[in-house]
mmCIF file of C-alpha atoms in Angstrom:
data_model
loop_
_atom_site.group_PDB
_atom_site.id
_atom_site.type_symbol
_atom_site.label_atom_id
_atom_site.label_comp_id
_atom_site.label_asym_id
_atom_site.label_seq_id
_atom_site.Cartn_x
_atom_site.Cartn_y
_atom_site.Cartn_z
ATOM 1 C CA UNK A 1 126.357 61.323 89.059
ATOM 2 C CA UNK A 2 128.614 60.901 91.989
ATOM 3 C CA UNK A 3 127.230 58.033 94.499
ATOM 4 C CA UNK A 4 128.100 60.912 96.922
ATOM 5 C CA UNK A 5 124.794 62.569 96.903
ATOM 6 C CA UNK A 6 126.388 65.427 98.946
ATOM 7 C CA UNK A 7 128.831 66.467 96.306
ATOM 8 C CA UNK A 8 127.702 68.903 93.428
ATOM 9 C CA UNK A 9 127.170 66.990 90.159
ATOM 10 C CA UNK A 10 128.652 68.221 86.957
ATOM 11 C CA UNK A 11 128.531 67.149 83.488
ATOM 12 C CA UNK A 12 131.510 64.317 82.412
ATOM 13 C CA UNK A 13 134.412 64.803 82.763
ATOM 14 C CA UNK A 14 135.308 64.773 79.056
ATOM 15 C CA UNK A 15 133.731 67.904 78.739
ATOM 16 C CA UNK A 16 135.658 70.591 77.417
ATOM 17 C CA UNK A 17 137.344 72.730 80.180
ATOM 18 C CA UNK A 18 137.189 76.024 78.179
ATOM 19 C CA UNK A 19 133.275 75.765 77.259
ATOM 20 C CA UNK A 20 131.303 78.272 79.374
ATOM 21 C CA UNK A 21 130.063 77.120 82.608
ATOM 22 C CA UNK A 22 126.266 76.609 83.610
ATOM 23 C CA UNK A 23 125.406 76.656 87.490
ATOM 24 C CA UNK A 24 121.572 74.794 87.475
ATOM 25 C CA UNK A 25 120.730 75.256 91.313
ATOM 26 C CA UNK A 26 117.832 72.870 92.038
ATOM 27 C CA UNK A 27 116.649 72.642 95.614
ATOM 28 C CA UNK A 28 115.927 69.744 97.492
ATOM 29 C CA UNK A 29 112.391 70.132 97.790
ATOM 30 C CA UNK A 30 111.914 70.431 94.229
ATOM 31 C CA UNK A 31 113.619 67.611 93.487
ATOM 32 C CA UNK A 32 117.310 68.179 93.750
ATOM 33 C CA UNK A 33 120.533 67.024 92.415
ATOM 34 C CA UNK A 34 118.564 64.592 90.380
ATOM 35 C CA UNK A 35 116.377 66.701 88.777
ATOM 36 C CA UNK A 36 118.971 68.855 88.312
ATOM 37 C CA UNK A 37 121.091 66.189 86.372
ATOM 38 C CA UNK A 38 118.563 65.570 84.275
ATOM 39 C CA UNK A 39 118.134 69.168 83.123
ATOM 40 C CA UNK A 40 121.938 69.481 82.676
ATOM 41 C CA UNK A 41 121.191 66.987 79.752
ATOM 42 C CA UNK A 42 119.752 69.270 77.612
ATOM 43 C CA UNK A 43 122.170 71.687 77.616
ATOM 44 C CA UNK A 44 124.367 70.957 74.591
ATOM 45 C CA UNK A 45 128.505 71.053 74.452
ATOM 46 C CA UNK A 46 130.875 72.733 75.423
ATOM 47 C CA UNK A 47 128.437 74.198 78.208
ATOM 48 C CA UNK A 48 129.963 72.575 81.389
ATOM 49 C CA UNK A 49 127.069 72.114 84.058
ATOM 50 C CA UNK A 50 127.621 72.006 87.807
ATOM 51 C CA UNK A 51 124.195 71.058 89.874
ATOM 52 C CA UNK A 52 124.254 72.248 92.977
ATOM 53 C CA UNK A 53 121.368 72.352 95.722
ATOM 54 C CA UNK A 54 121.855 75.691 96.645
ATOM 55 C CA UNK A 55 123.293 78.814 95.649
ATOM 56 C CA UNK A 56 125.940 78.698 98.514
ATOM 57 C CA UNK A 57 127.090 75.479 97.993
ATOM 58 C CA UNK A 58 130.026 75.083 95.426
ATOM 59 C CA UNK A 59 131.310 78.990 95.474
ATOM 60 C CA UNK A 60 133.999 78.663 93.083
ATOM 61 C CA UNK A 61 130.805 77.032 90.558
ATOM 62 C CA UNK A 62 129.521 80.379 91.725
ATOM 63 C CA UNK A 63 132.539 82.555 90.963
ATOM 64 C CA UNK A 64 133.407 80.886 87.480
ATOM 65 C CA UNK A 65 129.669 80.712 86.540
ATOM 66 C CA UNK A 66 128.674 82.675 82.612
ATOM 67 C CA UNK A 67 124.811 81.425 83.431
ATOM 68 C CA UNK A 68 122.725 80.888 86.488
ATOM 69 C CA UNK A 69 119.645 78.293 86.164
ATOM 70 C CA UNK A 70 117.592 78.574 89.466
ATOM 71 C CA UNK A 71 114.644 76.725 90.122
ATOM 72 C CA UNK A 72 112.794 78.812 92.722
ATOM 73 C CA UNK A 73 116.239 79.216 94.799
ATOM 74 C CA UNK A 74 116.587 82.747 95.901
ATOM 75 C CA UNK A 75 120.186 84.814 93.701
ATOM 76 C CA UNK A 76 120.768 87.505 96.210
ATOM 77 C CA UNK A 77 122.819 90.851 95.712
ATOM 78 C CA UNK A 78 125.607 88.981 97.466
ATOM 79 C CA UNK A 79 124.971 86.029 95.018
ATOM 80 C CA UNK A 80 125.598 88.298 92.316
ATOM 81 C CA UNK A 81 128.483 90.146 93.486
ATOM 82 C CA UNK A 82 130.426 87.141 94.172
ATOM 83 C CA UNK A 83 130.170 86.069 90.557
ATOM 84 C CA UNK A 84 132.128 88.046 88.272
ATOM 85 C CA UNK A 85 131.715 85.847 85.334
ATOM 86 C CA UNK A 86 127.875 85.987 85.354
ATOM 87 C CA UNK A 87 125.682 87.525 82.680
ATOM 88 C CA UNK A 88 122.616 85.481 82.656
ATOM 89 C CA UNK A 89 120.367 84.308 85.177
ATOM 90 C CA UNK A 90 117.101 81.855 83.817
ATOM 91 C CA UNK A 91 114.237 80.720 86.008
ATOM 92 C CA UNK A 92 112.712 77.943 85.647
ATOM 93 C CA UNK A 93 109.243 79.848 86.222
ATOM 94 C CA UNK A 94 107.002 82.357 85.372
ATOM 95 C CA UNK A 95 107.815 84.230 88.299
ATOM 96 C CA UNK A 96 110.738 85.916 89.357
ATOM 97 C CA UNK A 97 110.563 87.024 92.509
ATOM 98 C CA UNK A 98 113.358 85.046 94.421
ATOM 99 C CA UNK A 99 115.786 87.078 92.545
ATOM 100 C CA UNK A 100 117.288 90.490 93.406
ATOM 101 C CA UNK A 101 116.261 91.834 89.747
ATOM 102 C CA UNK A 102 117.720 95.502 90.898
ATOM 103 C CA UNK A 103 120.796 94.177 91.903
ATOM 104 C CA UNK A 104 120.988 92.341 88.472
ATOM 105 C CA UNK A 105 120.325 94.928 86.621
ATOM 106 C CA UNK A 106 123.081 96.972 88.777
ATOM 107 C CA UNK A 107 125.547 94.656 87.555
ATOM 108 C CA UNK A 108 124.675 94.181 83.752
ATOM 109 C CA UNK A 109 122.991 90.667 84.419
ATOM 110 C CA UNK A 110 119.615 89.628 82.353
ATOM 111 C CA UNK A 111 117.293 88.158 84.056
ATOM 112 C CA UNK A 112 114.693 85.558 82.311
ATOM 113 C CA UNK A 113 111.945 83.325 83.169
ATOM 114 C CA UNK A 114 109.688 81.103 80.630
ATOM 115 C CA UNK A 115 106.643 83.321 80.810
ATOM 116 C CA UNK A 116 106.276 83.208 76.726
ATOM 117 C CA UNK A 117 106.488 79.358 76.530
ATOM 118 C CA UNK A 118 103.518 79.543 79.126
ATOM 119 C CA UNK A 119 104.935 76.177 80.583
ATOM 120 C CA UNK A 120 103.113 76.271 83.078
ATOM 121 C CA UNK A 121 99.424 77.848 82.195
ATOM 122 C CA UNK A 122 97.173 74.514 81.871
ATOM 123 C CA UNK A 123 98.453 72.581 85.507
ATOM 124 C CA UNK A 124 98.374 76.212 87.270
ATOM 125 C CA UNK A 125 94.770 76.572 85.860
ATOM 126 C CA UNK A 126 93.551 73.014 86.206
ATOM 127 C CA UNK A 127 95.133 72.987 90.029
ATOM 128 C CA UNK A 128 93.266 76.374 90.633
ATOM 129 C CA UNK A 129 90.222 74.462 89.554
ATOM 130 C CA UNK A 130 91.043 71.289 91.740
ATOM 131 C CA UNK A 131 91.451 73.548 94.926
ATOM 132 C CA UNK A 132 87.849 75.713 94.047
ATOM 133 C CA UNK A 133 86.140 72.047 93.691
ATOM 134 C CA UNK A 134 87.517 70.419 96.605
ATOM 135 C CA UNK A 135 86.257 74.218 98.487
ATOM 136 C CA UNK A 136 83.056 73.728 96.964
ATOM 137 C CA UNK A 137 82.459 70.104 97.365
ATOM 138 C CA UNK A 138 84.007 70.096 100.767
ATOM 139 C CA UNK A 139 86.106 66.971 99.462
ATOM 140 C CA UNK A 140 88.433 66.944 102.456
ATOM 141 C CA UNK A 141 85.993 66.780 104.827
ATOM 142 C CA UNK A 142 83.848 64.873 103.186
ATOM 143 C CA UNK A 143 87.114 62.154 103.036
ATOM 144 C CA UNK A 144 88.586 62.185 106.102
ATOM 145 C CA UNK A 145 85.028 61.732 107.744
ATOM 146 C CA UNK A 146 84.588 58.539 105.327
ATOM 147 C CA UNK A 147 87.877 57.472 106.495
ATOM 148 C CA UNK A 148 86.558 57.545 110.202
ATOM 149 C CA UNK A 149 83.682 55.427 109.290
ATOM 150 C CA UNK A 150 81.812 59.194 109.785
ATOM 151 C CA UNK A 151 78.746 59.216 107.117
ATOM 152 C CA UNK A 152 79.451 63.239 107.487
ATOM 153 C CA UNK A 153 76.390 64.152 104.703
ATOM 154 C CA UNK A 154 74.049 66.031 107.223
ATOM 155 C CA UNK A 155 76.664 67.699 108.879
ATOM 156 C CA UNK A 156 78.033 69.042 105.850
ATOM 157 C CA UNK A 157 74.981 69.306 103.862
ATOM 158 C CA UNK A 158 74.310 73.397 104.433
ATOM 159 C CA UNK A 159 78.179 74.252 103.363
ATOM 160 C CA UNK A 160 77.810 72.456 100.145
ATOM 161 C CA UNK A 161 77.896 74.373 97.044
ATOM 162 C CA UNK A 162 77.645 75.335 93.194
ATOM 163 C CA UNK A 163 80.144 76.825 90.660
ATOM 164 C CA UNK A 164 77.877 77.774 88.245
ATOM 165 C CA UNK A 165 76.086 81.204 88.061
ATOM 166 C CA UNK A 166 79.004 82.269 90.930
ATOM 167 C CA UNK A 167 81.439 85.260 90.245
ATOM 168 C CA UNK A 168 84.703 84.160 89.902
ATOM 169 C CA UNK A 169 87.157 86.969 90.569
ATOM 170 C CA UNK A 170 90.342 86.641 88.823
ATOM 171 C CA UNK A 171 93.370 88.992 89.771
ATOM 172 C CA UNK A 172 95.981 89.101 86.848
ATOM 173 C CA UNK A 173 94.746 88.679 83.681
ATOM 174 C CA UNK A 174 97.830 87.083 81.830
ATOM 175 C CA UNK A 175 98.467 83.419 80.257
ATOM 176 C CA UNK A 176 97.381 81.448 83.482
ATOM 177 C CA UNK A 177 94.550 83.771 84.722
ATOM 178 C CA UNK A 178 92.973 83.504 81.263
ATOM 179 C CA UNK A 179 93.267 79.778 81.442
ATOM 180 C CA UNK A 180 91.288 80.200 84.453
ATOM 181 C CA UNK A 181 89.060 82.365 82.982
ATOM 182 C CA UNK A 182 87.824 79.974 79.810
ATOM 183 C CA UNK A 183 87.577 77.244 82.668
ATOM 184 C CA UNK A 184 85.101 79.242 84.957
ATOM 185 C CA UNK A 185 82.916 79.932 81.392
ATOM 186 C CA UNK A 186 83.018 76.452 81.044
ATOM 187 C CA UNK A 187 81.226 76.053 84.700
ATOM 188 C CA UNK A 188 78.465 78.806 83.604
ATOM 189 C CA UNK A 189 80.265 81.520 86.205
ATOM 190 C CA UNK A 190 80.344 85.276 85.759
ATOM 191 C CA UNK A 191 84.147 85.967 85.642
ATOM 192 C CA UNK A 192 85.354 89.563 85.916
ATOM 193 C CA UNK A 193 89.067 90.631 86.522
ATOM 194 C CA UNK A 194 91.016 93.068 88.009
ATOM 195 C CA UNK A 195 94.622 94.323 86.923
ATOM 196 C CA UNK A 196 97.512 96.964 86.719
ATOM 197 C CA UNK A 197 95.990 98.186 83.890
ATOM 198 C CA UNK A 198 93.459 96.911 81.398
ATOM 199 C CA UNK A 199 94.251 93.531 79.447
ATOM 200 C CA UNK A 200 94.681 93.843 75.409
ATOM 201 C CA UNK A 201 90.716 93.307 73.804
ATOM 202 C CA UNK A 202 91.870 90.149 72.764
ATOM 203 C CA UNK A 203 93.072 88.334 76.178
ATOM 204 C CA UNK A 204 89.240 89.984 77.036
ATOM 205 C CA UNK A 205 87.161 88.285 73.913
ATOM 206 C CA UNK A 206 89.355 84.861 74.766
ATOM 207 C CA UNK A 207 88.843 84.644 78.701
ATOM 208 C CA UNK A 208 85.090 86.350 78.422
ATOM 209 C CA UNK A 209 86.332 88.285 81.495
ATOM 210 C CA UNK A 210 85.458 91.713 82.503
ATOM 211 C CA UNK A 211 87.703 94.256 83.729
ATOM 212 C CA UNK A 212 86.355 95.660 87.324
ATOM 213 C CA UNK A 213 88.353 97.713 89.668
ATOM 214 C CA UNK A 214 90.083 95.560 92.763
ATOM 215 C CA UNK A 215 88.159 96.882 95.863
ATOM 216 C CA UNK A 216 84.709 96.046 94.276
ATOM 217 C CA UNK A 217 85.820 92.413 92.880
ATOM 218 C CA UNK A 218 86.520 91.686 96.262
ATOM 219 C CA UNK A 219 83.164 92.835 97.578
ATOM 220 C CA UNK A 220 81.097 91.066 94.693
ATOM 221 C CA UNK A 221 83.092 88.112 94.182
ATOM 222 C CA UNK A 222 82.169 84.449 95.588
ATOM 223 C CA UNK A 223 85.741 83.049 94.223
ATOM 224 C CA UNK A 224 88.892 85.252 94.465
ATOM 225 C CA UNK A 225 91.782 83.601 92.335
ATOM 226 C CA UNK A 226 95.297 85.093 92.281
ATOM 227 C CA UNK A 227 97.333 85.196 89.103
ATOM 228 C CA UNK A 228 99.427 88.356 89.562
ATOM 229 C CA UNK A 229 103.230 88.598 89.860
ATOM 230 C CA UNK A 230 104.634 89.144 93.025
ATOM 231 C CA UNK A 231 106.625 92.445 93.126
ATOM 232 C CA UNK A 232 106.792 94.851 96.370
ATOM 233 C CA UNK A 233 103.720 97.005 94.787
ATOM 234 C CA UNK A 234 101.817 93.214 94.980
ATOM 235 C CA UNK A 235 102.889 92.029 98.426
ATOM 236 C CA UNK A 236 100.326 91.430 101.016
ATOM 237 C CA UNK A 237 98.013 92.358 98.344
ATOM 238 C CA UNK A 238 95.180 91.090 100.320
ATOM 239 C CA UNK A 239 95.824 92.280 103.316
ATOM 240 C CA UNK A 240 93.590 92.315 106.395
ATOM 241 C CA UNK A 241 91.693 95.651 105.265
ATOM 242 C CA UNK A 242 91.111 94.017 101.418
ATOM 243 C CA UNK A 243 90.362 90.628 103.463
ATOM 244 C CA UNK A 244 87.671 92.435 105.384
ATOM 245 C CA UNK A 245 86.096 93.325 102.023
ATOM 246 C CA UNK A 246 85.511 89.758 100.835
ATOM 247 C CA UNK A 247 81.817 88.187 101.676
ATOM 248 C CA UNK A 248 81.950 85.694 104.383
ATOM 249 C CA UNK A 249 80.024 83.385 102.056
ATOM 250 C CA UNK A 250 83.493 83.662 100.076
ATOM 251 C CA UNK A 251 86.858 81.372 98.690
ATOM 252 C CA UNK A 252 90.178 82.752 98.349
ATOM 253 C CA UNK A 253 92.539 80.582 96.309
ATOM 254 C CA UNK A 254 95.964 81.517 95.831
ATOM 255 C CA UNK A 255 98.371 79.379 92.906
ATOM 256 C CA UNK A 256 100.773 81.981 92.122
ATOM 257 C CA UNK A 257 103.040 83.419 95.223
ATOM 258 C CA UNK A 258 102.257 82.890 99.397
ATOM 259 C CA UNK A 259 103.638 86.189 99.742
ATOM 260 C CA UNK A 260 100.221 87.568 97.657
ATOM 261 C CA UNK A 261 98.477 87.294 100.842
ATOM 262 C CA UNK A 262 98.990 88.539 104.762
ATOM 263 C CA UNK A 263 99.030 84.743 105.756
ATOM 264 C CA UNK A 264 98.406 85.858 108.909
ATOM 265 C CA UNK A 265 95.592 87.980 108.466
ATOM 266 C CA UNK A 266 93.884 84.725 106.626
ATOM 267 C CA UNK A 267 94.399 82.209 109.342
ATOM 268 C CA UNK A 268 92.268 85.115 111.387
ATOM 269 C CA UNK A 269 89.999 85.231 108.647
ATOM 270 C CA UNK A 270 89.150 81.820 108.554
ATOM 271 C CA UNK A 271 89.088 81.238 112.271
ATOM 272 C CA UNK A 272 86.841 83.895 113.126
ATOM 273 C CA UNK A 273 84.057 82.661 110.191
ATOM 274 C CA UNK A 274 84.853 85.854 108.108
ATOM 275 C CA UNK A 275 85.831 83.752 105.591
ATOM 276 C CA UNK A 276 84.042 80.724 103.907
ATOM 277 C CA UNK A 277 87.527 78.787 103.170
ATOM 278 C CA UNK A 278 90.629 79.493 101.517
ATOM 279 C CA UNK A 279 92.290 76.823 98.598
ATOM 280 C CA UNK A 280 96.450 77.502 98.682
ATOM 281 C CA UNK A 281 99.467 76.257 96.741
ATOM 282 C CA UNK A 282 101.947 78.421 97.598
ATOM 283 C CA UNK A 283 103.249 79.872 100.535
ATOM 284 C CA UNK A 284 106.080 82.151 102.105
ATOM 285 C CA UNK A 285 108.319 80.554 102.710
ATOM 286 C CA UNK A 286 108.873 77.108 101.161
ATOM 287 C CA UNK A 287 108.243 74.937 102.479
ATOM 288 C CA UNK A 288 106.396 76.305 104.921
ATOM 289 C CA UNK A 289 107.288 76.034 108.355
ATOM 290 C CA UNK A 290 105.309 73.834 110.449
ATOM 291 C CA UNK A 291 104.356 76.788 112.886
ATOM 292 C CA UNK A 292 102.474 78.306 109.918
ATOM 293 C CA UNK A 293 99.000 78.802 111.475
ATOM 294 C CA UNK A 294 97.105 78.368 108.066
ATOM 295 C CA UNK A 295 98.333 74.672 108.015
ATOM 296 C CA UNK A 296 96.007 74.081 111.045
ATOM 297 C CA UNK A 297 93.648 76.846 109.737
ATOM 298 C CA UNK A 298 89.482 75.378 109.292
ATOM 299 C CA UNK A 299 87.950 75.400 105.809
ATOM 300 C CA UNK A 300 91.060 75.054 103.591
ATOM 301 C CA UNK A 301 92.774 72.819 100.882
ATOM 302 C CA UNK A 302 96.375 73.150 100.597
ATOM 303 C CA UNK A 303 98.950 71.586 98.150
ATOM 304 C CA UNK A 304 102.480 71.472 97.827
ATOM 305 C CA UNK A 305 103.132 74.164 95.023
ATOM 306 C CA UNK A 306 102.391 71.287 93.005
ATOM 307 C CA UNK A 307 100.646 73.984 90.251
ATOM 308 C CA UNK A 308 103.571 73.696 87.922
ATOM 309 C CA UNK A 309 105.151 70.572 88.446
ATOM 310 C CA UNK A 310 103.179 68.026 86.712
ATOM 311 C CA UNK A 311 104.754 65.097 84.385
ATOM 312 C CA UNK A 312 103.782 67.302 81.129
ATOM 313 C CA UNK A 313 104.997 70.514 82.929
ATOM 314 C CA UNK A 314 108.188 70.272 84.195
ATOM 315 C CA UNK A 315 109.449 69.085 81.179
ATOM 316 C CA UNK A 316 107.698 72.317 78.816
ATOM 317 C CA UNK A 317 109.678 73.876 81.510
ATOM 318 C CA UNK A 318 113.096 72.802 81.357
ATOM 319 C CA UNK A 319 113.105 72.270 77.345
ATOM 320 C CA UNK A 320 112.133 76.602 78.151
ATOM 321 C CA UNK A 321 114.894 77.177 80.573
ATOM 322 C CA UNK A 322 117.109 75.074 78.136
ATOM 323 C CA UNK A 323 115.958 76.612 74.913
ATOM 324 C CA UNK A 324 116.968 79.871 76.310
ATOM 325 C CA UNK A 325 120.024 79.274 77.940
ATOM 326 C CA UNK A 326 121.298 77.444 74.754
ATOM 327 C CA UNK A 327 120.504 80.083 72.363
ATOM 328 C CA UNK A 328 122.198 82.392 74.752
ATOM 329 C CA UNK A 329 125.208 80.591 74.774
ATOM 330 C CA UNK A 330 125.463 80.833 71.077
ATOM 331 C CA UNK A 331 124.683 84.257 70.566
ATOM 332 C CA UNK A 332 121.858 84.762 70.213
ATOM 333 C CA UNK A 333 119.516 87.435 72.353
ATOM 334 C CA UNK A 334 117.661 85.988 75.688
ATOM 335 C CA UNK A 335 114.054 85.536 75.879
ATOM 336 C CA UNK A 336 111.773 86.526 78.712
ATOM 337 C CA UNK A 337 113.955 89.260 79.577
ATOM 338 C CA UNK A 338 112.227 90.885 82.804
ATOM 339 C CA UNK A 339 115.177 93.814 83.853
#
């Protein structure tokens, strides 16, 4: 790579100029060129790869580009239009929300994510776990009081609580929210779910989850976890009114997209006590900006999207993303296919 950490990276220069060109757009918060670099090393020849930070950055990549890897960086309509050449666009995700699938499908161009490899089902379950815990336990508190030389026990003794024999509401019943599922069994808790439609019988015998209808998980539950895609039908699914619904002895925890929730409507949640606390992940945007009142919010655990970006994970991932685009390039049909 170019000691020029500005310039877009591209594979050497010995590379054949004829092979079909790759455009892996990495942003800098996710870790970049060098990340990016890395992933480009999977691809095999004559792909040439050009790493770029952004979509925008290196528009003639853009114009010349057969394949579009993005790694949670939005592919507009305007993305699309200004490159002729493409007729594949991979995430590097389960989700696939930051691109215009509509659009895509307007112009002929597949769009994929990983969801089949399920990449990214254990971390996303484990961090939903660490984030209920931490809720539970009041582990921040109980920390940053420690850290004051505050012995903060009696003061946080009557918010201390129990995952067993709670209901754990899970929302999306696919790879990850089963993973959650067979976790909250494992901590004795009564875990029902609520869907589009009704899971296959055998996602239901492996989680142990029942199916229940939205409204009334919300009502009954002492955990809400959200696994569902985000789509216009699923944003602001918990909105103030569904908010209102939840118990005030309740936790919301969100892994899966910011956008799942009326942010705002939270923070008002939480301030005003109607809420026990609220465990997040994700939010919209990312990063989020720092007048975000949930970042200042009482009674809440918040991590850096880090759900799906463990050692293990992120490279499931990109041998996915590269499995996929590879095969592509050599014929054969692409996986994951969401349009």
């Amino acid at each position: 790579m170019s000691d020029d950490t500005t310039a877009p990276s591209t594979t050497p220069a010995d590379t054949p100029a004829d092979g079909p060109h790759v455009l892996a757009v990495v942003p800098a918060h996710v870790g970049g060129r060098a990340a990016g670099s890395g992933f480009a090393a999977l691809l095999p020849a004559p792909a040439r790869v050009t790493v770029v930070e952004s979509v925008d950055e290196d528009p003639e990549a853009l114009r010349t580009a057969r394949v579009l890897i993005t790694a949670l960086s939005p592919v507009t309509a305007g993305h699309l239009a200004a490159a002729p050449e493409l007729e594949l666009v991979q995430c590097s995700s389960h989700g696939f929300d930051y691109v215009d699938v509509a659009a895509a499908r307007e112009r002929g161009v597949s769009v994929c994510t990983i969801g089949s490899s399920d990449a990214e089902k254990q971390n996303v379950a484990e961090q939903t776990f660490a984030l209920m815990l931490a809720l539970a336990k009041q582990l921040v508190p109980a920390h940053t009081a420690l850290a004051d030389a505050d012995w903060a026990l009696p003061r946080l003794k009557p918010s201390l609580t129990e995952l067993s024999g709670k209901r754990l509401g899970i929302v999306g019943l696919g790879q990850i929210g089963q993973e959650v599922a067979v976790r909250g069994r494992a901590f004795s808790m009564d875990v029902v779910y609520a869907g589009r439609r009704r899971a296959e019988p055998e996602a239901e015998e492996r989680s142990g989850a029942r199916q229940m209808d939205l409204d009334e998980l919300l009502r009954t539950s002492d955990y809400v976890s959200l696994h569902a895609p985000l789509t216009e039908a699923t944003r602001n699914l918990l909105s103030a009114e569904r908010l209102a619904l939840l118990k005030p002895t309740a936790f919301v925890v969100n892994t899966a997209r910011g956008a799942l929730i009326d942010q705002e409507a939270l923070a008002d949640a939480l301030e005003s006590g109607a809420l026990a606390g609220a465990g997040l992940d994700v939010f919209d945007p990312e990063p989020p900006p720092a007048s975000l009142r949930l970042l200042r919010a009482p009674h809440v655990v918040l991590s850096p999207h880090v759900g799906g970006v463990t050692r293990e994970t992120v490279v499931r991932i990109a041998l996915a993303a590269a499995q996929n685009v590879a095969g592509f390039l050599a014929g054969k049909p692409a996986g994951d296919v969401v349009n």
